[in-house]
mmCIF file of C-alpha atoms in Angstrom:
data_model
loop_
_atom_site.group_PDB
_atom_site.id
_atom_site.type_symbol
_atom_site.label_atom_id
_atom_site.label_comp_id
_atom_site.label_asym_id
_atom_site.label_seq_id
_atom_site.Cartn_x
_atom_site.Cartn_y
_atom_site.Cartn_z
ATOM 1 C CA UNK P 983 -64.345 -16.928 -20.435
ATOM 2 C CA UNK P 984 -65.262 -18.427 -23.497
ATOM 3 C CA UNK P 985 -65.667 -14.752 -25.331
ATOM 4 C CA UNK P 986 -62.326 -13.558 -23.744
ATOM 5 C CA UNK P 987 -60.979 -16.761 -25.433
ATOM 6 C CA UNK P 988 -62.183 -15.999 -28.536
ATOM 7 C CA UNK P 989 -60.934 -12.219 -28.670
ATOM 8 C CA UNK P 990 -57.786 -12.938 -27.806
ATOM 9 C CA UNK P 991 -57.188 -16.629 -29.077
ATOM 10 C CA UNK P 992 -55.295 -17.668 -26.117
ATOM 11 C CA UNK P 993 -56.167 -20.174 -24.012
ATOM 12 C CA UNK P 994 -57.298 -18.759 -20.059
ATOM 13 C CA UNK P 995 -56.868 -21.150 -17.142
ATOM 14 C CA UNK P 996 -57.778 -18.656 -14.021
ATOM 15 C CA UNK P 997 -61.562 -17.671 -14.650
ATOM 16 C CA UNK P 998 -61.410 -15.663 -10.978
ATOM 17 C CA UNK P 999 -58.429 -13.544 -12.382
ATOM 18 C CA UNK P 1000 -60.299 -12.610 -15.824
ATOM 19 C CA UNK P 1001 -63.476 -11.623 -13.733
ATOM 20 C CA UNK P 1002 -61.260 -9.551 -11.742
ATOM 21 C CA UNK P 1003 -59.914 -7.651 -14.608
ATOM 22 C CA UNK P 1004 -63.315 -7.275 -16.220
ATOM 23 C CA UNK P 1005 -65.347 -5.818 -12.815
ATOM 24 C CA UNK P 1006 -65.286 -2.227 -12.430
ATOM 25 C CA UNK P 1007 -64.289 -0.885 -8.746
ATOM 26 C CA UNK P 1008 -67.553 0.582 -8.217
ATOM 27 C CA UNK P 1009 -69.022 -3.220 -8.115
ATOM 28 C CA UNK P 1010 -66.617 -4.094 -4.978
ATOM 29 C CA UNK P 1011 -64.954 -2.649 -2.124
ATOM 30 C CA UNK P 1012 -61.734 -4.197 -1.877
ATOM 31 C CA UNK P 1013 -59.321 -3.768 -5.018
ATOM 32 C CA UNK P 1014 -58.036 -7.255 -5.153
ATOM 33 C CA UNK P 1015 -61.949 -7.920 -6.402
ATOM 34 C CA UNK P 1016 -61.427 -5.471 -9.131
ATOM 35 C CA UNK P 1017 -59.476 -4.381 -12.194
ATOM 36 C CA UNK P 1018 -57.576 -2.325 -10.151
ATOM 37 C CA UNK P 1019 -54.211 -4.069 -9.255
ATOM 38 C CA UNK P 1020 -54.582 -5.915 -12.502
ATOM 39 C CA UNK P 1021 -54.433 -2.852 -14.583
ATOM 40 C CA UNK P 1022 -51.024 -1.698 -12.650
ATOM 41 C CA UNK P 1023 -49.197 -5.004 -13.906
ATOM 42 C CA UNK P 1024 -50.768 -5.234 -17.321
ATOM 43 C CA UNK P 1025 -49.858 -1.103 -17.841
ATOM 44 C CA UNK P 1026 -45.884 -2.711 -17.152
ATOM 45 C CA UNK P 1027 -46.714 -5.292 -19.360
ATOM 46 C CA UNK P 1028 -48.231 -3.252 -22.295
ATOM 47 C CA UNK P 1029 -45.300 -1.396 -22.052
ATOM 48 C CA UNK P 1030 -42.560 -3.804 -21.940
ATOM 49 C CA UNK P 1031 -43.565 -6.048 -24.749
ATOM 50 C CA UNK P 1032 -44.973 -2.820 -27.062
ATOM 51 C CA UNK P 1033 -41.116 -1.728 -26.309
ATOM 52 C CA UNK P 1034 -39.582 -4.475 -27.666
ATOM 53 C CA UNK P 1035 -41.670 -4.021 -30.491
ATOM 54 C CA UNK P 1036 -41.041 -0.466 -31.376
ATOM 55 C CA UNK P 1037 -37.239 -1.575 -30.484
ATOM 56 C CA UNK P 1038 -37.474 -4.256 -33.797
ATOM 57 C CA UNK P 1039 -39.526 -2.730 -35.729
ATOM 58 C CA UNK P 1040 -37.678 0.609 -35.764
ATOM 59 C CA UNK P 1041 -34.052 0.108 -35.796
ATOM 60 C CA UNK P 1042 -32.782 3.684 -36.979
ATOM 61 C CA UNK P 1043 -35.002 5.367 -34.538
ATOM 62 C CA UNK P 1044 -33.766 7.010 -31.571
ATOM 63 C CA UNK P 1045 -34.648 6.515 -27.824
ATOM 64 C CA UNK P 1046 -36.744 9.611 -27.974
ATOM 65 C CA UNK P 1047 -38.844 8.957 -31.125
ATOM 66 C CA UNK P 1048 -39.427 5.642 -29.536
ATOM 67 C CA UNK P 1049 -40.826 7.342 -26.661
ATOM 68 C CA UNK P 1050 -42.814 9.683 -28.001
ATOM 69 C CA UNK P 1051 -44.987 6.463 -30.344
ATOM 70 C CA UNK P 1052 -44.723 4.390 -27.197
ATOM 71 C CA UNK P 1053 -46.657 7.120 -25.490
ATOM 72 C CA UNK P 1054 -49.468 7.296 -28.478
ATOM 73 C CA UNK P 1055 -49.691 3.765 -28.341
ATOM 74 C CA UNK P 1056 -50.370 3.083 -24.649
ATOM 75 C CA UNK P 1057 -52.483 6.115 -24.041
ATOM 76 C CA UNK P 1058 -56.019 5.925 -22.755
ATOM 77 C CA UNK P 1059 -57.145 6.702 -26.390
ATOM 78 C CA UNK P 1060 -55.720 4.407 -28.209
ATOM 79 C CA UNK P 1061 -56.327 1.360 -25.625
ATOM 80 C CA UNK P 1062 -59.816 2.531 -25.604
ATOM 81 C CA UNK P 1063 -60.553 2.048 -29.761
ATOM 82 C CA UNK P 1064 -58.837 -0.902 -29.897
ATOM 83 C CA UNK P 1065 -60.887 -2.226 -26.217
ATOM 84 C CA UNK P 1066 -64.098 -1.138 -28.683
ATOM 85 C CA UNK P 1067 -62.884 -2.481 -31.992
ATOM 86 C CA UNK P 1068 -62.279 -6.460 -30.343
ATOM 87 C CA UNK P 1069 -65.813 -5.883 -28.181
ATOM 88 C CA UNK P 1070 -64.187 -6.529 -24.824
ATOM 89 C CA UNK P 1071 -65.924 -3.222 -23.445
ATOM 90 C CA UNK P 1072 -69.260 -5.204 -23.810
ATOM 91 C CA UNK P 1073 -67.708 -7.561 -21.337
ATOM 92 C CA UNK P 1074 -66.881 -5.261 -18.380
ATOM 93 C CA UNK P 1075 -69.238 -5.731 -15.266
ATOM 94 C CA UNK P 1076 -70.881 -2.694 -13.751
ATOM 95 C CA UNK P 1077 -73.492 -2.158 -11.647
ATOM 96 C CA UNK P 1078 -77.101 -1.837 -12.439
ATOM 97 C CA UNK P 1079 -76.641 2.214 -12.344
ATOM 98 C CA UNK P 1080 -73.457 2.245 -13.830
ATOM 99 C CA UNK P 1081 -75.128 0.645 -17.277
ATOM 100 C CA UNK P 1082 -77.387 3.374 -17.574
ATOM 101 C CA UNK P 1083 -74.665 6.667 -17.014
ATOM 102 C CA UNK P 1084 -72.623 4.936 -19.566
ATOM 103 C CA UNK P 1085 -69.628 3.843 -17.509
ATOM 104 C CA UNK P 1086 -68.489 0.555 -19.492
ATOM 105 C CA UNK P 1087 -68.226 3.142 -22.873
ATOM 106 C CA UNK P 1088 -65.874 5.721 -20.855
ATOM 107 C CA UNK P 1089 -62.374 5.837 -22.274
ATOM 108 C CA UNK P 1090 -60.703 5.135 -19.444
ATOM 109 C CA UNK P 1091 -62.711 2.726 -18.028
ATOM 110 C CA UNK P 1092 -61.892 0.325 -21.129
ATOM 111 C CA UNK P 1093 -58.370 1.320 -21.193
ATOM 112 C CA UNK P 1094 -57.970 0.271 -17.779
ATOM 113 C CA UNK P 1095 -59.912 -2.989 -18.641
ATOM 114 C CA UNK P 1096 -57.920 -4.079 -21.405
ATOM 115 C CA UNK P 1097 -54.558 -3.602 -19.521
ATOM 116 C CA UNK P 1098 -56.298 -5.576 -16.677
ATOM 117 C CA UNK P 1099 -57.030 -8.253 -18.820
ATOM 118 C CA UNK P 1100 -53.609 -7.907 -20.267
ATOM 119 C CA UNK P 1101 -52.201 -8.242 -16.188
ATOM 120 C CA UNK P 1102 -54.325 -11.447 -15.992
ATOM 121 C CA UNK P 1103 -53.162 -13.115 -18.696
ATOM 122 C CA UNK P 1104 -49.760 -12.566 -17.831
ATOM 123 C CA UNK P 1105 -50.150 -14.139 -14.458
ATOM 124 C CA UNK P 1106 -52.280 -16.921 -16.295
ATOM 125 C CA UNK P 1107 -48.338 -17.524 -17.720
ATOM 126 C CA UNK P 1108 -49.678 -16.571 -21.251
ATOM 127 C CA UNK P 1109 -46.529 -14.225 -21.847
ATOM 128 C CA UNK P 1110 -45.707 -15.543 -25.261
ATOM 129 C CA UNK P 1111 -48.725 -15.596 -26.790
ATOM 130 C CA UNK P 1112 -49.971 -12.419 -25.073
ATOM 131 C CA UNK P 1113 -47.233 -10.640 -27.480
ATOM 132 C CA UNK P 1114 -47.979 -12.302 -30.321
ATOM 133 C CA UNK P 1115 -51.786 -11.057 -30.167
ATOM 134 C CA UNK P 1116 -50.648 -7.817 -28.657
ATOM 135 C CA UNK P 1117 -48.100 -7.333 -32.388
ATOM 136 C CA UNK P 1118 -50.906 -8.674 -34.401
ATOM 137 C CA UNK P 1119 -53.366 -5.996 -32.949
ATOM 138 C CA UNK P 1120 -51.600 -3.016 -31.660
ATOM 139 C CA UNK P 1121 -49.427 -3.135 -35.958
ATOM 140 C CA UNK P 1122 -51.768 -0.472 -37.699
ATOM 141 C CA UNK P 1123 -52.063 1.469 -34.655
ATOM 142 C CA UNK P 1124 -48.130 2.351 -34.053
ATOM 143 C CA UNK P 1125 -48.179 2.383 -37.771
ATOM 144 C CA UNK P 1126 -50.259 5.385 -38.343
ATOM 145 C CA UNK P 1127 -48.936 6.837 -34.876
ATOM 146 C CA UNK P 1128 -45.669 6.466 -37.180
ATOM 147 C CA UNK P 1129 -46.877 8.467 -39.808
ATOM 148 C CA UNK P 1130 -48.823 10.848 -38.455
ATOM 149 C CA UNK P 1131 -46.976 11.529 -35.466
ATOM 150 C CA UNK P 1132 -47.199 15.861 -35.627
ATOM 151 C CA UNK P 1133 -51.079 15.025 -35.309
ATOM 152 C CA UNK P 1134 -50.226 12.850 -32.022
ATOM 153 C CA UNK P 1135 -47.926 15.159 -30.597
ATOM 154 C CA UNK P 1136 -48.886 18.442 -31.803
ATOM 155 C CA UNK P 1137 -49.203 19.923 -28.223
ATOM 156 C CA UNK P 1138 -45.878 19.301 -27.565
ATOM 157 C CA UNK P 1139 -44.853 20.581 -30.860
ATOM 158 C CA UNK P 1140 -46.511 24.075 -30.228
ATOM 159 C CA UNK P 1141 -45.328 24.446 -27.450
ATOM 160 C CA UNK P 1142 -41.551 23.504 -28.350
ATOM 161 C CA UNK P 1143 -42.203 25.990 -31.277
ATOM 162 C CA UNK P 1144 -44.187 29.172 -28.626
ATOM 163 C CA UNK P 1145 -41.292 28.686 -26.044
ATOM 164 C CA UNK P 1146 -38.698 29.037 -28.964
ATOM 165 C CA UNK P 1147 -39.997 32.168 -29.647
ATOM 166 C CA UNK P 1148 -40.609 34.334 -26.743
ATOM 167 C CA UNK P 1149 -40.700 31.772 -24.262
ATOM 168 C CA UNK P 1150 -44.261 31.594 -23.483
ATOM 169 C CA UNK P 1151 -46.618 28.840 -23.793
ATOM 170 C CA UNK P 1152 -50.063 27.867 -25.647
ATOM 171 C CA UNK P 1153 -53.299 28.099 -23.106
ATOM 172 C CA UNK P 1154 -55.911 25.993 -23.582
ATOM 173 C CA UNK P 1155 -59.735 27.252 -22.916
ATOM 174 C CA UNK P 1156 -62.772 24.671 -23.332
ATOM 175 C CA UNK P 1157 -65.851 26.980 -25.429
ATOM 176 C CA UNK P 1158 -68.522 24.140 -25.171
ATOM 177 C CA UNK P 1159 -69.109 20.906 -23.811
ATOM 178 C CA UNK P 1160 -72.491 19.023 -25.407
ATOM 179 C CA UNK P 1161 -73.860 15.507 -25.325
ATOM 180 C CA UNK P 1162 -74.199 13.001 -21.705
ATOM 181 C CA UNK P 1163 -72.583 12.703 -19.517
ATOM 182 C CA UNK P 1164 -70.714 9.458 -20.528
ATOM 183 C CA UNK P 1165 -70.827 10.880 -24.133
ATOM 184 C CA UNK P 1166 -69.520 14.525 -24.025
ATOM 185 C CA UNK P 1167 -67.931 16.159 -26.927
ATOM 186 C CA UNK P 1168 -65.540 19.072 -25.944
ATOM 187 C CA UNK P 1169 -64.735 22.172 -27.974
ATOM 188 C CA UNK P 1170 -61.463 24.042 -27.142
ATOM 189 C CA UNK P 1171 -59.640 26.660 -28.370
ATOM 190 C CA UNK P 1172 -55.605 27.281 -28.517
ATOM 191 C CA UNK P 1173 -54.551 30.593 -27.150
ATOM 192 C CA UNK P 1174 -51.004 32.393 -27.808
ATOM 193 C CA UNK P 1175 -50.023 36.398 -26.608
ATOM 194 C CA UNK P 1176 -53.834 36.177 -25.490
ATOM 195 C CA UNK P 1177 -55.126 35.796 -29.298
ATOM 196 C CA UNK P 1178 -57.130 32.538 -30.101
ATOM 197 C CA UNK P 1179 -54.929 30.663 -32.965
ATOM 198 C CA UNK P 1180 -57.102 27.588 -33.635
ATOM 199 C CA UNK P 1181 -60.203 25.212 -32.253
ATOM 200 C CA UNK P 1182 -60.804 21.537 -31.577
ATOM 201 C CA UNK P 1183 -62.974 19.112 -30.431
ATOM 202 C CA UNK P 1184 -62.839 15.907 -29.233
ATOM 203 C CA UNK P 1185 -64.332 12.833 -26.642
ATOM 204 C CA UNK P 1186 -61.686 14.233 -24.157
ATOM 205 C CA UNK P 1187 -60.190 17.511 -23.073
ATOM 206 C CA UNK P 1188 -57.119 15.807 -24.094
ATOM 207 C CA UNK P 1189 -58.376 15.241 -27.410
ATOM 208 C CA UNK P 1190 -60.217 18.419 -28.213
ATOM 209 C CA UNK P 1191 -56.479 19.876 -27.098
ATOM 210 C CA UNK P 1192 -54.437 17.709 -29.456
ATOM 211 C CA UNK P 1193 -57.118 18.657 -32.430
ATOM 212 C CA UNK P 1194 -56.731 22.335 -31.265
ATOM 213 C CA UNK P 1195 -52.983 22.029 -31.179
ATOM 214 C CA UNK P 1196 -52.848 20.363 -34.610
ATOM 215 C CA UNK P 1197 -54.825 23.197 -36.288
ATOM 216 C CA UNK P 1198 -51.944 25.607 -34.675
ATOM 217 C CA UNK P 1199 -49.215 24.164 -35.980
ATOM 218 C CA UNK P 1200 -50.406 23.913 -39.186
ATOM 219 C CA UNK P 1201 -51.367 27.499 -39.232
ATOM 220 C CA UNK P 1202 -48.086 28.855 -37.306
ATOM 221 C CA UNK P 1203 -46.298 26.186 -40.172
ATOM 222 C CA UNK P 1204 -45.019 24.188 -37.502
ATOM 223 C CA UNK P 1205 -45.354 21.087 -39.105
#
C-alpha cells in the first residue's frame, strides 16, 4: 500500500480493494478476488476522465480525431509502458509458476492492472485526484500520439487508402516469431494484390502490424 501510495501520490484507504486490483486471476477462483471486475470500471474510468482531457486540451479537433488519440492512449500498449515506466508491474501478484513464464511483464496483464488499480481508486472516492495524476502522466503520451498519429493509425490508413483504390484490403502474414514465451518478438509482413509491400516487428501481432503498416504507407506515399 505504501508503494501504490507513492506511485500515484494519492492517499488509499481500502487495502483489500488495491490487492484485488494487483492479483492476477490465475491466483483465485472467484473474480471479485481479482483484477478482474476492477479493470471493467477503471477501463470506464480511463476513458471518461482521458476524454475530458482530449476534450480541453484540443478544442479545434473533431469528434473523430478525438477518437482515434483516445484509442492510442487507452490501448493495451500504451497502458502497458506507462504500468512499466511508474514500476507498478513489479507489484502484481502471481503465482509461484506464473513468475517464472513471465506473466507480470505481459502487456496485457499490466494494462489490465493499471486500469484495476485505476477502478480501485475510484471506489476508494479518489476521483479528483485520480485525474490529476492520470493528466500529469498520461501528457507526453497523447502528446506524441498527437504528433505522430499516421504511425498510430497507419493500419487504418492503408487500408482507407487499398479500399480507395480497388476496394481490396491489406493482409497481414507473421514470417517469424523468436524469443519466450512471455518475451516474443513478431515479424510480419503487409500484403496488397498478393505482393508483399513492407515488414514489421513488434512485442505484439498488433504491433509488428502497425510497424508493417507504417512502412506501407510511407512507401505507397500515404502519409
Amino acid at each position: 500500500m505504501k508503494r501504490i501510495e507513492e506511485i500515484y501520490g494519492i492517499k488509499a484507504d481500502n487495502s483489500d480493494l488495491f490487492k484485488c486490483a494487483l492479483t492476477h486471476p490465475s491466483c483465485t477462483t472467484d473474480s471479485s478476488e481479482n483484477y478482474e471486475r476492477l479493470e471493467f470500471l477503471g477501463d470506464a474510468v480511463l476513458k471518461l476522465i482521458i476524454s475530458d482531457i482530449l476534450y480541453n486540451k484540443f478544442p479545434d479537433y473533431s469528434e473523430g480525431n478525438l477518437s482515434k488519440i483516445r484509442s492510442v492512449a487507452v490501448s493495451d500498449s500504451t497502458l502497458s509502458k506507462i504500468a512499466h515506466e511508474i514500476g507498478l508491474c513489479e507489484l502484481i501478484i502471481v503465482p509461484k509458476h506464473g513468475v517464472k513464464q513471465g506473466i507480470a511483464d505481459l502487456e496485457s496483464v499490466c494494462a489490465c492492472a493499471f486500469e484495476a488499480v485505476l477502478g480501485a481508486f475510484y471506489l476508494d472516492n479518489k476521483a479528483e485526484p485520480l485525474k490529476a495524476f492520470l493528466n500529469k502522466v498520461m501528457q507526453p503520451y497523447i502528446e506524441d500520439i498527437d504528433k505522430n498519429i499516421g504511425k498510430y493509425n497507419a493500419k487504418a490508413m492503408l487500408q482507407e487508402y487499398t479500399q480507395s483504390v480497388d476496394r481490396k484490403i491489406p493482409e497481414y502474414k507473421i514470417v517469424e516469431e523468436s524469443g519466450p514465451a512471455h518475451k516474443k518478438t513478431f515479424t510480419i509482413e503487409v500484403l496488397y494484390r498478393g505482393k508483399v509491400i513492407a515488414q514489421g516487428t513488434g512485442k505484439t501481432k498488433k504491433e509488428a502490424e502497425q510497424h508493417a503498416a507504417y512502412e506501407a504507407c510511407k512507401k505507397l506515399g500515404v502519409l
